Tab-separated table of C-alpha atoms in Angstrom:
chain	number	residue	atom	x	y	z
A	4	UNK	CA	4.148	18.883	2.045
A	5	UNK	CA	0.333	17.808	1.519
A	6	UNK	CA	-1.051	16.866	-1.512
A	7	UNK	CA	-4.727	16.754	-1.787
A	8	UNK	CA	-7.524	15.737	-4.303
A	9	UNK	CA	-10.810	17.212	-3.909
A	10	UNK	CA	-14.122	17.375	-5.520
A	11	UNK	CA	-16.717	20.218	-5.494
A	12	UNK	CA	-20.243	19.864	-4.401
A	13	UNK	CA	-22.327	22.703	-4.442
A	14	UNK	CA	-18.934	24.964	-4.349
A	15	UNK	CA	-17.434	23.231	-1.261
A	16	UNK	CA	-14.293	21.374	-1.723
A	17	UNK	CA	-14.547	18.049	-0.485
A	18	UNK	CA	-11.280	15.783	-0.205
A	19	UNK	CA	-11.533	12.375	-2.391
A	20	UNK	CA	-9.767	9.895	-0.274
A	21	UNK	CA	-10.104	6.556	1.585
A	22	UNK	CA	-10.530	5.999	5.342
A	23	UNK	CA	-6.664	4.712	5.700
A	24	UNK	CA	-5.376	7.900	3.949
A	25	UNK	CA	-7.740	10.314	6.229
A	26	UNK	CA	-6.557	8.747	9.482
A	27	UNK	CA	-2.856	8.484	8.516
A	28	UNK	CA	-2.886	12.043	7.354
A	29	UNK	CA	-4.499	13.190	10.504
A	30	UNK	CA	-2.107	11.342	12.624
A	31	UNK	CA	0.685	12.463	10.791
A	32	UNK	CA	-0.400	16.128	11.653
A	33	UNK	CA	-1.319	15.336	15.278
A	34	UNK	CA	2.002	13.776	16.197
A	35	UNK	CA	3.781	16.919	15.027
A	36	UNK	CA	1.142	19.213	16.709
A	37	UNK	CA	0.522	20.977	13.395
A	38	UNK	CA	-2.212	23.740	13.624
A	39	UNK	CA	-4.795	22.449	11.312
A	40	UNK	CA	-8.594	22.206	11.029
A	41	UNK	CA	-10.752	19.653	9.513
A	42	UNK	CA	-14.670	20.182	8.402
A	43	UNK	CA	-16.829	17.286	8.452
A	44	UNK	CA	-19.547	17.935	5.584
A	45	UNK	CA	-22.570	16.824	5.304
A	46	UNK	CA	-25.812	18.216	3.471
A	47	UNK	CA	-26.491	21.091	5.844
A	48	UNK	CA	-22.590	22.026	5.505
A	49	UNK	CA	-22.417	22.190	1.927
A	50	UNK	CA	-25.665	23.843	1.444
A	51	UNK	CA	-24.915	26.318	3.906
A	52	UNK	CA	-21.731	26.955	2.081
A	53	UNK	CA	-23.522	27.271	-0.796
A	54	UNK	CA	-25.406	30.183	0.279
A	55	UNK	CA	-22.832	32.129	2.442
A	56	UNK	CA	-19.814	33.027	0.807
A	57	UNK	CA	-17.792	33.636	4.052
A	58	UNK	CA	-18.824	30.462	5.304
A	59	UNK	CA	-18.011	28.746	2.076
A	60	UNK	CA	-14.290	30.400	2.353
A	61	UNK	CA	-13.931	28.746	5.842
A	62	UNK	CA	-14.945	25.046	4.574
A	63	UNK	CA	-12.593	25.618	1.378
A	64	UNK	CA	-9.735	26.550	3.504
A	65	UNK	CA	-9.845	24.140	5.659
A	66	UNK	CA	-6.914	21.378	5.570
A	67	UNK	CA	-9.478	18.659	4.988
A	68	UNK	CA	-12.703	18.174	4.469
A	69	UNK	CA	-14.294	15.068	4.734
A	70	UNK	CA	-17.608	13.707	2.844
A	71	UNK	CA	-19.566	12.954	6.075
A	72	UNK	CA	-23.194	12.764	4.627
A	73	UNK	CA	-24.003	9.768	2.180
A	74	UNK	CA	-25.438	12.323	-0.409
A	75	UNK	CA	-22.236	14.159	-0.354
A	76	UNK	CA	-19.824	11.039	-0.956
A	77	UNK	CA	-22.497	10.069	-3.712
A	78	UNK	CA	-21.717	13.379	-5.471
A	79	UNK	CA	-18.026	12.541	-5.432
A	80	UNK	CA	-18.662	8.755	-6.667
A	81	UNK	CA	-20.922	10.428	-9.381
A	82	UNK	CA	-18.250	12.550	-10.657
A	83	UNK	CA	-15.532	10.124	-11.025
A	84	UNK	CA	-14.386	8.521	-7.668
A	85	UNK	CA	-16.264	5.596	-7.597
A	86	UNK	CA	-14.936	4.110	-4.441
A	87	UNK	CA	-15.274	7.316	-2.107
A	88	UNK	CA	-16.749	6.129	1.182
A	89	UNK	CA	-18.767	8.286	3.745
A	90	UNK	CA	-16.042	9.607	6.124
A	91	UNK	CA	-18.421	10.525	9.189
A	92	UNK	CA	-17.700	12.687	12.319
A	93	UNK	CA	-18.679	10.169	15.064
A	94	UNK	CA	-16.709	7.373	13.077
A	95	UNK	CA	-13.811	9.768	12.427
A	96	UNK	CA	-13.662	10.307	16.461
A	97	UNK	CA	-13.938	6.891	17.608
A	98	UNK	CA	-11.302	5.482	14.909
A	99	UNK	CA	-8.583	8.212	16.089
A	100	UNK	CA	-9.441	8.066	19.912
A	101	UNK	CA	-8.634	4.145	19.426
A	102	UNK	CA	-5.336	5.133	17.389
A	103	UNK	CA	-4.349	7.726	19.764
A	104	UNK	CA	-4.851	5.562	22.875
A	105	UNK	CA	-2.561	3.236	21.202
A	106	UNK	CA	0.124	5.635	20.698
A	107	UNK	CA	-0.297	7.530	23.736
A	108	UNK	CA	-1.159	10.740	21.868
A	109	UNK	CA	-3.508	13.064	23.888
A	110	UNK	CA	-6.789	14.375	22.897
A	111	UNK	CA	-9.016	17.302	23.989
A	112	UNK	CA	-12.891	17.562	23.671
A	113	UNK	CA	-14.048	21.048	23.346
A	114	UNK	CA	-17.667	21.609	23.354
A	115	UNK	CA	-21.079	20.556	24.336
A	116	UNK	CA	-22.170	20.765	28.288
A	117	UNK	CA	-20.576	19.481	31.193
A	118	UNK	CA	-23.110	16.570	31.687
A	119	UNK	CA	-23.015	15.340	28.511
A	120	UNK	CA	-18.769	15.648	28.652
A	121	UNK	CA	-19.127	13.605	31.634
A	122	UNK	CA	-20.559	10.845	30.186
A	123	UNK	CA	-18.625	10.946	27.041
A	124	UNK	CA	-15.378	10.561	29.392
A	125	UNK	CA	-16.866	7.905	31.033
A	126	UNK	CA	-17.383	6.031	27.627
A	127	UNK	CA	-14.158	6.675	26.323
A	128	UNK	CA	-11.998	5.698	29.501
A	129	UNK	CA	-14.129	2.534	29.080
A	130	UNK	CA	-13.540	1.785	25.918
A	131	UNK	CA	-10.149	2.997	25.653
A	132	UNK	CA	-8.334	2.929	29.356
A	133	UNK	CA	-4.996	4.226	27.895
A	134	UNK	CA	-6.284	7.185	26.101
A	135	UNK	CA	-5.295	10.405	27.634
A	136	UNK	CA	-8.015	13.101	27.482
A	137	UNK	CA	-9.186	16.437	28.392
A	138	UNK	CA	-12.980	17.834	28.282
A	139	UNK	CA	-14.017	21.372	28.299
A	140	UNK	CA	-17.347	22.918	28.125
A	141	UNK	CA	-16.920	26.547	27.114
A	142	UNK	CA	-19.892	28.970	28.099
A	143	UNK	CA	-22.621	29.319	25.585
A	144	UNK	CA	-21.911	32.774	24.513
A	145	UNK	CA	-19.244	34.449	23.000
A	146	UNK	CA	-16.000	34.645	24.602
A	147	UNK	CA	-14.052	37.673	25.734
A	148	UNK	CA	-10.450	37.808	24.313
A	149	UNK	CA	-9.374	36.876	27.739
A	150	UNK	CA	-11.521	33.814	27.916
A	151	UNK	CA	-10.448	32.768	24.622
A	152	UNK	CA	-6.803	33.249	25.083
A	153	UNK	CA	-7.016	31.196	28.189
A	154	UNK	CA	-9.002	28.432	26.527
A	155	UNK	CA	-6.243	28.274	23.872
A	156	UNK	CA	-3.429	28.181	26.634
A	157	UNK	CA	-5.290	25.163	28.212
A	158	UNK	CA	-5.567	23.291	25.104
A	159	UNK	CA	-1.832	23.790	24.289
A	160	UNK	CA	-0.908	22.925	27.541
A	161	UNK	CA	-2.612	19.735	27.694
A	162	UNK	CA	-0.296	18.471	24.988
A	163	UNK	CA	-2.917	17.321	22.537
A	164	UNK	CA	-2.548	16.425	19.359
A	165	UNK	CA	-6.311	16.463	18.248
A	166	UNK	CA	-9.086	18.854	19.566
A	167	UNK	CA	-12.557	17.550	18.821
A	168	UNK	CA	-14.629	20.594	18.775
A	169	UNK	CA	-18.573	19.919	19.222
A	170	UNK	CA	-19.849	23.596	18.942
A	171	UNK	CA	-22.502	22.664	16.360
A	172	UNK	CA	-22.489	24.173	12.827
A	173	UNK	CA	-21.462	26.850	11.595
A	174	UNK	CA	-19.979	27.975	15.052
A	175	UNK	CA	-17.676	25.255	15.258
A	176	UNK	CA	-15.963	25.795	11.758
A	177	UNK	CA	-15.601	29.645	12.586
A	178	UNK	CA	-13.946	28.661	15.826
A	179	UNK	CA	-11.164	26.522	14.267
A	180	UNK	CA	-10.587	28.919	11.492
A	181	UNK	CA	-9.978	31.730	13.815
A	182	UNK	CA	-7.720	29.291	15.740
A	183	UNK	CA	-5.533	27.770	13.092
A	184	UNK	CA	-2.130	29.032	12.854
A	185	UNK	CA	-0.222	30.134	9.372
A	186	UNK	CA	0.491	27.020	7.153
A	187	UNK	CA	1.664	26.645	3.506
A	188	UNK	CA	-0.490	27.986	0.894
A	189	UNK	CA	-2.178	25.628	-1.629
A	190	UNK	CA	-3.789	26.460	-4.902
A	191	UNK	CA	-6.103	24.515	-6.521
A	192	UNK	CA	-5.139	22.664	-10.077
A	193	UNK	CA	-7.375	20.639	-12.377
A	194	UNK	CA	-7.006	16.854	-12.011
A	195	UNK	CA	-6.634	15.291	-15.474
A	196	UNK	CA	-9.675	13.155	-16.161
A	197	UNK	CA	-12.092	14.221	-13.628
A	198	UNK	CA	-14.077	17.235	-14.528
A	199	UNK	CA	-14.906	19.278	-11.712
A	200	UNK	CA	-12.352	18.221	-9.660
A	201	UNK	CA	-9.024	19.912	-8.138
A	202	UNK	CA	-5.778	18.714	-7.106
A	203	UNK	CA	-4.377	21.002	-4.337
A	204	UNK	CA	-0.566	21.138	-4.138
A	205	UNK	CA	1.816	23.240	-2.190
A	206	UNK	CA	2.957	26.206	-4.108
A	207	UNK	CA	4.856	29.580	-3.906
A	208	UNK	CA	1.998	31.841	-5.101
A	209	UNK	CA	-1.250	33.236	-3.708
A	210	UNK	CA	-1.803	34.257	0.056
A	211	UNK	CA	1.672	32.560	1.235
A	212	UNK	CA	1.717	31.783	4.798
A	213	UNK	CA	4.771	29.950	6.451
A	214	UNK	CA	4.333	26.904	8.638
A	215	UNK	CA	6.063	27.294	12.075
A	216	UNK	CA	5.116	31.023	13.066
A	217	UNK	CA	2.794	31.264	15.815
A	218	UNK	CA	0.281	33.855	17.047
A	219	UNK	CA	-1.314	33.997	20.373
A	220	UNK	CA	-4.688	32.372	19.452
A	221	UNK	CA	-3.083	29.282	17.739
A	222	UNK	CA	-4.339	25.840	18.630
A	223	UNK	CA	-1.193	23.648	18.393
A	224	UNK	CA	-3.347	20.577	17.199
A	225	UNK	CA	-5.316	19.167	14.742
A	226	UNK	CA	-9.007	20.448	15.221
A	227	UNK	CA	-11.763	18.763	14.005
A	228	UNK	CA	-15.588	19.801	14.008
A	229	UNK	CA	-17.556	16.562	15.200
A	230	UNK	CA	-21.165	18.138	15.549
A	231	UNK	CA	-23.065	15.806	17.187
A	232	UNK	CA	-20.790	13.014	17.888
A	233	UNK	CA	-20.312	13.853	21.566
A	234	UNK	CA	-24.038	13.237	21.969
A	235	UNK	CA	-23.910	10.297	20.073
A	236	UNK	CA	-21.122	8.825	21.990
A	237	UNK	CA	-22.010	9.808	25.137
A	238	UNK	CA	-25.355	8.176	24.781
A	239	UNK	CA	-27.594	11.389	25.316
A	240	UNK	CA	-28.724	11.193	21.577
A	241	UNK	CA	-29.311	7.654	19.896
A	242	UNK	CA	-27.726	7.386	16.654
A	243	UNK	CA	-29.357	6.041	13.510
A	244	UNK	CA	-28.738	1.987	13.118
A	245	UNK	CA	-25.855	1.087	10.535
A	246	UNK	CA	-28.379	-0.067	7.921
A	247	UNK	CA	-29.591	3.455	7.640
A	248	UNK	CA	-26.686	5.140	7.751
A	249	UNK	CA	-25.567	2.850	5.140
A	250	UNK	CA	-28.157	3.875	3.080
A	251	UNK	CA	-28.057	7.451	3.365
A	252	UNK	CA	-31.384	7.546	5.773
A	253	UNK	CA	-29.393	8.845	9.264
A	254	UNK	CA	-31.326	12.044	8.302
A	255	UNK	CA	-34.539	10.267	8.631
A	256	UNK	CA	-33.824	8.688	12.096
A	257	UNK	CA	-32.646	12.244	13.455
A	258	UNK	CA	-35.805	13.837	11.971
A	259	UNK	CA	-38.101	10.989	13.953
A	260	UNK	CA	-35.863	11.544	17.149
A	261	UNK	CA	-36.113	15.547	17.001
A	262	UNK	CA	-39.009	16.561	14.702
A	263	UNK	CA	-39.858	19.774	16.411
A	264	UNK	CA	-36.088	21.024	15.916
A	265	UNK	CA	-35.025	19.475	12.297
A	266	UNK	CA	-38.096	19.155	10.427
A	267	UNK	CA	-37.839	22.644	8.929
A	268	UNK	CA	-34.009	22.320	8.420
A	269	UNK	CA	-34.278	18.932	6.547
A	270	UNK	CA	-37.218	19.899	4.433
A	271	UNK	CA	-35.453	23.117	3.430
A	272	UNK	CA	-31.701	22.046	3.346
A	273	UNK	CA	-32.378	18.374	1.611
A	274	UNK	CA	-34.624	20.161	-1.104
A	275	UNK	CA	-32.047	23.006	-1.668
A	276	UNK	CA	-29.229	19.898	-1.808
A	277	UNK	CA	-31.352	17.886	-4.382
A	278	UNK	CA	-31.620	20.956	-6.554
A	279	UNK	CA	-28.317	22.125	-6.305
A	280	UNK	CA	-26.833	18.584	-7.067
A	281	UNK	CA	-29.100	18.275	-9.857
A	282	UNK	CA	-27.832	21.551	-11.435
A	283	UNK	CA	-24.344	20.571	-10.580
A	284	UNK	CA	-24.762	17.289	-12.289
A	285	UNK	CA	-26.416	18.592	-15.256
A	286	UNK	CA	-23.952	21.483	-15.854
A	287	UNK	CA	-26.210	24.322	-15.403
C-alpha cells in the first residue's frame, strides 16, 4: 500500500519526496508490472492544470507527480519541504534506464518520430549495453480503437516494467490516464504542520477501485510522461547546461533555442505561474 505526501502548486498535487524515494517507488511498481502513471510537472503543466479542470483531474489522479520545473520544486520548499529537489523527466529516464539495465528489467519508449527513436536507441544501447528496450513511434493522429488495442498488446507483450511516453503535454498525460488499470483508491488527508499539503493514504472510501482487475486497454507497466526527454537524449535538441538547470533557467535556454515556437508559451505561462504562485503564497 502506498503512502504519499503531496503539496498543492496552483491546484496540482505534487509529490514531496527525495530522488531515492522516487526511484525506489517507481522500480517497485515496475518489478511487479503494476499499471501506474506518473506525471512530470513543470510550470507549463501546473499552469495548464490550473486552467483546465479535466487536465487537473488527470494530474491529481496520477500515482506520482514529480516537481520537474525548478519553480515547482521551489514552491514545495516555500511551503515546508526545505530539501525538496527538482525531479525532472530526462534525469528520471536516464536514472531508471541505468537501474533497469542492472536488474534486467525491460523498458518501452512510446512516442516521437522513428528517426529520433533510432538515435535514442543507439544512445541508450551505447550507455547501457544490457538494457532491454523496445521503441515505437505511433502515428501523429488519433488512433482507432483497434490500433490502440494493438499498441497496448505490443507494450504488454514486450514484458516492459516501465513505459516512457513522449507524446508531449497534454496528450501524453491523457494517454496514460486512459491506459492505467484499476488501482486502490486514495483520499487526501492533511499533514500536520504543513499548511497546504495533503497526505494521500489508502482507504476504503470514495471511488474505490481494486488492484489486479484488468481491462482491454490497460498497460501493465509504469507509464512515465517524459516530454522532451527523447529529444534531449537522442541529441536532436540540445539540453540546457547544468548550471542553468540548477538555477531555474532551463526555460530561457529552450526559448533561445526555439524562439519562434516557444516565445508565446513562455511569456504567457511564466506570467500566469508568477501571478498564481504569488496569490497562493499570500493566501488569496
